[in-house]
């Protein structure tokens, strides 16, 4: 990176400044194995943990598993780690098992690359920021007093000159926005359709599916009633590892067939022996239209493919006889399919040319999801975070409705994402409230993610509206801004947001950039002052929602390491320096907030009422031992049991009352009494509210129709051709680039962990035939470039990747060679730009690219480089 006081020692290198309590861990980056003595060459090691204590430890990063993670602590050191063993394992009552990423949390806490104390960029001063040196400069250690003085001084100067709108919080949808500024007049924010893509634009008050369609996935036991489970753009074995895969394996063993629709034959597909439908990234709208058309054709030819009764009773807008009352023009979905509006018949042949799926495979899939089969249609959001993907949610709902796959056992149309992957339904156990007040942001400027770095450079952006409520408030309104300070709090948006190369330029333009960090992350590298913040192993504790039947509780593993402070402590110091009373934001201690969340936790009653009761019994002795305020109460489990067990899991039995949860069942049973929240009260296959929302944004010249239509993307398969027409001469960027979530990381987190870097090399995925044409073999260094940037990666040549596709795994930490301008770390967002779909979708997952065998020096393996350990003496 050019910062010549960042050591390139290995992550497992010794650290001279390790605190006494963790001295035994520092030399190996907290490697448990290193402390074990072998009794004989082939025997088991002697356990040095005798006399230690098992502690439930946080597994806090955003993979969605939220699994059980326990560590054995002896003399202040972690010497063992394990997952859930609180009860016997069974299909009905599964242990909440963690994955390999959770086991590397040791290196997140005790790694040799932890930031130890506040640091300042040498070239920065309050009078001269020397912004062009961000990412290149050296660092120096400063005290906490110095750091807070610098921060408060910069904040006061910027506010006086430009007002609070000049502060940008580089995050989106943050639940814990930067409280010092919120309590001091607010800040400009940025928002994004994030991982959910177009699903954030299609909410319950438009087409009829809930917010990101969470909460409508059937209970996990209902998988056994299915004939077929479809994974659409979904790879939970990588994106939500841990317990979810257990449920799918159970269904596989029970005889359920799996189908995967994806550019790559995923780890999940391999695990489940799934039938693969290879598809070009970003072409899902065309494919789904072809499937819908083929379902109709098959129904006419064979019968019993389309559930006409379901469409008649529960949907509007499928055909001319079921028009929504609020339509502004006389249109419907069936007529669009048949080409009555644009002269194009959107059938399997038409779809195949775009999506690359053979017509006979489209026919096969259409038959497989017909009304006579029990089908779970499960999607992740990859298909919806593409350019031109606005209509994917409406279409996925439509094919589910055409098969009648909602509201009855063995049938499901929902997401397969995050904590509810494979285990849908309302939570059976819930965390309580901390007691901290919520804060309102007095600045209403929200910059859409793809525009944020350009807005920092030009001072202009366009409001896209409130994605999270779907109301479209202020959509299409042109705004101005004057950003002078970027704050990175609990986010990695420079790394995980689009247009990273322009983002680096924007950071270098700022008067001041501040980061909290545990390591020298991308955000920290391009900052002026970096404050060392604790991990969740160093805070009093907390609760973490997992799947519907498990609430995870973690407690403190170690005191804060080195000079690291918690978020509450850091925010309080800044507020005091700004003249704001921290008690207005944090009226209680962190330990009290942890206690409150436990005391107010609830669990569903063991009766048929559906009501909740107190979860944890608390005694006067507990309150005295904790040194907190509270009242005794009676619950289902004692406080000591709750914490030592690492939380609480509702015990399940085959056929129990919780198994009856079926998404949309209330609406299906009583559509008049339990309507959906759409204008019609039904699923809207043609939806005026959707069209009005998209058209209000005004980011493109296209006039959106109420039905789900195909929109030619501004970046997609068509633009791989020189003239934009399929079948013509290929253009400068003839390949489709997609960014699969990778097992080595959770987004960008864990990318610095040595164990994971050694296990997963983070290559570029290439189709074997495409690679052979360019003389590329496995392990060769490859240059991949787009019109926005270029990266280097080692080749992984695959037969199980669709031709014409290039995969750069999401989240690798950027490592820009300042001489060449090439990112040698392989960051996916160094290759993306500020493209935004007309409806407001941040198009992370489809781009146009080219690649070649690199003629420069071969790239070293990631595990041998980029050990960002500050060496300040």
Short mmCIF file of N, CA, C and O in Angstrom, two decimals, residues 742-786:
data_model
loop_
_atom_site.label_atom_id
_atom_site.label_comp_id
_atom_site.label_asym_id
_atom_site.label_seq_id
_atom_site.Cartn_x
_atom_site.Cartn_y
_atom_site.Cartn_z
N UNK A 742 -17.93 -15.24 -0.63
CA UNK A 742 -16.87 -16.23 -0.57
C UNK A 742 -16.72 -16.78 0.84
O UNK A 742 -16.92 -16.05 1.83
N UNK A 743 -16.35 -18.05 0.94
CA UNK A 743 -16.31 -18.71 2.24
C UNK A 743 -15.22 -18.15 3.14
O UNK A 743 -15.28 -18.28 4.36
N UNK A 744 -14.19 -17.53 2.55
CA UNK A 744 -13.09 -16.99 3.36
C UNK A 744 -13.53 -15.82 4.23
O UNK A 744 -12.92 -15.55 5.27
N UNK A 745 -14.57 -15.14 3.81
CA UNK A 745 -14.94 -13.89 4.47
C UNK A 745 -16.44 -13.83 4.74
O UNK A 745 -17.23 -14.56 4.15
N UNK A 746 -16.81 -12.90 5.59
CA UNK A 746 -18.18 -12.44 5.69
C UNK A 746 -18.17 -11.00 5.21
O UNK A 746 -17.76 -10.10 5.94
N UNK A 747 -18.59 -10.79 3.96
CA UNK A 747 -18.33 -9.52 3.27
C UNK A 747 -16.81 -9.28 3.31
O UNK A 747 -16.06 -10.06 2.77
N UNK A 748 -16.35 -8.22 3.99
CA UNK A 748 -14.90 -7.99 4.01
C UNK A 748 -14.26 -8.46 5.31
O UNK A 748 -13.03 -8.45 5.43
N UNK A 749 -15.06 -8.88 6.27
CA UNK A 749 -14.54 -9.28 7.56
C UNK A 749 -13.93 -10.68 7.48
O UNK A 749 -14.44 -11.53 6.73
N UNK A 750 -12.89 -10.92 8.23
CA UNK A 750 -12.10 -12.15 8.29
C UNK A 750 -11.05 -12.21 7.18
O UNK A 750 -10.25 -13.16 7.15
N UNK A 751 -11.00 -11.24 6.28
CA UNK A 751 -10.05 -11.36 5.18
C UNK A 751 -8.61 -11.33 5.66
O UNK A 751 -7.71 -11.77 4.95
N UNK A 752 -8.38 -10.80 6.87
CA UNK A 752 -7.02 -10.74 7.40
C UNK A 752 -6.66 -11.97 8.24
O UNK A 752 -5.53 -12.06 8.72
N UNK A 753 -7.58 -12.92 8.43
CA UNK A 753 -7.32 -14.06 9.31
C UNK A 753 -6.40 -15.07 8.63
O UNK A 753 -6.73 -15.61 7.56
N UNK A 754 -5.25 -15.39 9.22
CA UNK A 754 -4.28 -16.27 8.57
C UNK A 754 -4.84 -17.64 8.22
O UNK A 754 -4.57 -18.16 7.14
N UNK A 755 -5.59 -18.26 9.13
CA UNK A 755 -6.10 -19.60 8.85
C UNK A 755 -6.97 -19.61 7.61
O UNK A 755 -6.88 -20.50 6.77
N UNK A 756 -7.84 -18.60 7.49
CA UNK A 756 -8.75 -18.56 6.35
C UNK A 756 -8.02 -18.20 5.07
O UNK A 756 -8.35 -18.69 3.98
N UNK A 757 -7.03 -17.33 5.17
CA UNK A 757 -6.25 -16.95 3.99
C UNK A 757 -5.46 -18.16 3.45
O UNK A 757 -5.25 -18.29 2.24
N UNK A 758 -5.02 -19.02 4.35
CA UNK A 758 -4.30 -20.21 3.91
C UNK A 758 -5.24 -21.24 3.30
O UNK A 758 -4.88 -21.95 2.36
N UNK A 759 -6.47 -21.31 3.83
CA UNK A 759 -7.41 -22.33 3.36
C UNK A 759 -8.09 -21.96 2.05
O UNK A 759 -8.35 -22.84 1.21
N UNK A 760 -8.38 -20.67 1.85
CA UNK A 760 -9.10 -20.23 0.65
C UNK A 760 -8.31 -19.12 -0.03
O UNK A 760 -8.14 -18.03 0.51
N UNK A 761 -7.87 -19.39 -1.23
CA UNK A 761 -6.85 -18.55 -1.88
C UNK A 761 -7.40 -17.29 -2.53
O UNK A 761 -6.63 -16.45 -2.98
N UNK A 762 -8.72 -17.16 -2.65
CA UNK A 762 -9.32 -15.98 -3.26
C UNK A 762 -8.85 -15.76 -4.71
O UNK A 762 -8.26 -14.75 -5.04
N UNK A 763 -9.13 -16.72 -5.58
CA UNK A 763 -8.69 -16.60 -6.98
C UNK A 763 -9.69 -15.79 -7.80
O UNK A 763 -10.67 -15.26 -7.27
N UNK A 764 -9.46 -15.72 -9.09
CA UNK A 764 -10.49 -15.30 -10.04
C UNK A 764 -11.04 -16.59 -10.64
O UNK A 764 -10.28 -17.45 -11.08
N UNK A 765 -12.34 -16.74 -10.63
CA UNK A 765 -12.98 -17.92 -11.20
C UNK A 765 -13.15 -17.70 -12.71
O UNK A 765 -13.79 -16.73 -13.13
N UNK A 766 -12.61 -18.62 -13.50
CA UNK A 766 -12.70 -18.54 -14.96
C UNK A 766 -13.26 -19.84 -15.51
O UNK A 766 -12.95 -20.93 -15.00
N UNK A 767 -14.07 -19.74 -16.53
CA UNK A 767 -14.49 -20.94 -17.24
C UNK A 767 -13.24 -21.56 -17.90
O UNK A 767 -12.43 -20.84 -18.50
N UNK A 768 -13.10 -22.88 -17.79
CA UNK A 768 -11.88 -23.54 -18.26
C UNK A 768 -11.64 -23.32 -19.76
O UNK A 768 -10.49 -23.12 -20.20
N UNK A 769 -12.72 -23.34 -20.54
CA UNK A 769 -12.56 -23.14 -21.99
C UNK A 769 -12.15 -21.71 -22.30
O UNK A 769 -11.29 -21.46 -23.16
N UNK A 770 -12.77 -20.74 -21.60
CA UNK A 770 -12.39 -19.34 -21.80
C UNK A 770 -10.92 -19.12 -21.44
O UNK A 770 -10.19 -18.41 -22.15
N UNK A 771 -10.49 -19.73 -20.34
CA UNK A 771 -9.10 -19.58 -19.91
C UNK A 771 -8.14 -20.21 -20.92
O UNK A 771 -7.08 -19.64 -21.24
N UNK A 772 -8.50 -21.38 -21.43
CA UNK A 772 -7.63 -22.08 -22.38
C UNK A 772 -7.41 -21.26 -23.64
O UNK A 772 -6.30 -21.22 -24.20
N UNK A 773 -8.48 -20.57 -24.10
CA UNK A 773 -8.36 -19.73 -25.29
C UNK A 773 -7.31 -18.63 -25.11
O UNK A 773 -6.69 -18.18 -26.08
N UNK A 774 -7.10 -18.21 -23.86
CA UNK A 774 -6.14 -17.14 -23.58
C UNK A 774 -4.82 -17.68 -23.02
O UNK A 774 -3.99 -16.91 -22.54
N UNK A 775 -4.66 -18.99 -23.06
CA UNK A 775 -3.42 -19.58 -22.61
C UNK A 775 -3.23 -19.53 -21.11
O UNK A 775 -2.09 -19.49 -20.63
N UNK A 776 -4.31 -19.53 -20.38
CA UNK A 776 -4.25 -19.41 -18.92
C UNK A 776 -4.49 -20.77 -18.28
O UNK A 776 -5.43 -21.48 -18.64
N UNK A 777 -3.65 -21.11 -17.30
CA UNK A 777 -3.80 -22.33 -16.54
C UNK A 777 -3.99 -22.00 -15.07
O UNK A 777 -3.74 -20.87 -14.62
N UNK A 778 -4.43 -23.00 -14.32
CA UNK A 778 -4.61 -22.80 -12.88
C UNK A 778 -3.35 -22.24 -12.24
O UNK A 778 -2.24 -22.72 -12.50
N UNK A 779 -3.53 -21.21 -11.41
CA UNK A 779 -2.42 -20.62 -10.70
C UNK A 779 -1.73 -19.49 -11.41
O UNK A 779 -0.92 -18.77 -10.81
N UNK A 780 -2.01 -19.31 -12.71
CA UNK A 780 -1.43 -18.18 -13.44
C UNK A 780 -1.97 -16.87 -12.89
O UNK A 780 -3.13 -16.77 -12.48
N UNK A 781 -1.14 -15.84 -12.90
CA UNK A 781 -1.60 -14.51 -12.52
C UNK A 781 -2.40 -13.91 -13.67
O UNK A 781 -1.96 -13.92 -14.83
N UNK A 782 -3.57 -13.40 -13.36
CA UNK A 782 -4.51 -12.89 -14.36
C UNK A 782 -4.82 -11.43 -14.05
O UNK A 782 -5.06 -11.07 -12.89
N UNK A 783 -4.81 -10.63 -15.09
CA UNK A 783 -5.28 -9.24 -14.96
C UNK A 783 -6.72 -9.17 -15.43
O UNK A 783 -7.04 -9.59 -16.55
N UNK A 784 -7.60 -8.67 -14.57
CA UNK A 784 -9.01 -8.46 -14.90
C UNK A 784 -9.27 -6.97 -14.86
O UNK A 784 -8.87 -6.29 -13.91
N UNK A 785 -9.93 -6.44 -15.91
CA UNK A 785 -10.19 -5.01 -15.91
C UNK A 785 -11.57 -4.69 -16.45
O UNK A 785 -12.17 -5.44 -17.24
N UNK A 786 -12.09 -3.58 -15.96
CA UNK A 786 -13.34 -2.98 -16.44
C UNK A 786 -13.04 -1.54 -16.81
O UNK A 786 -11.88 -1.10 -16.72
#
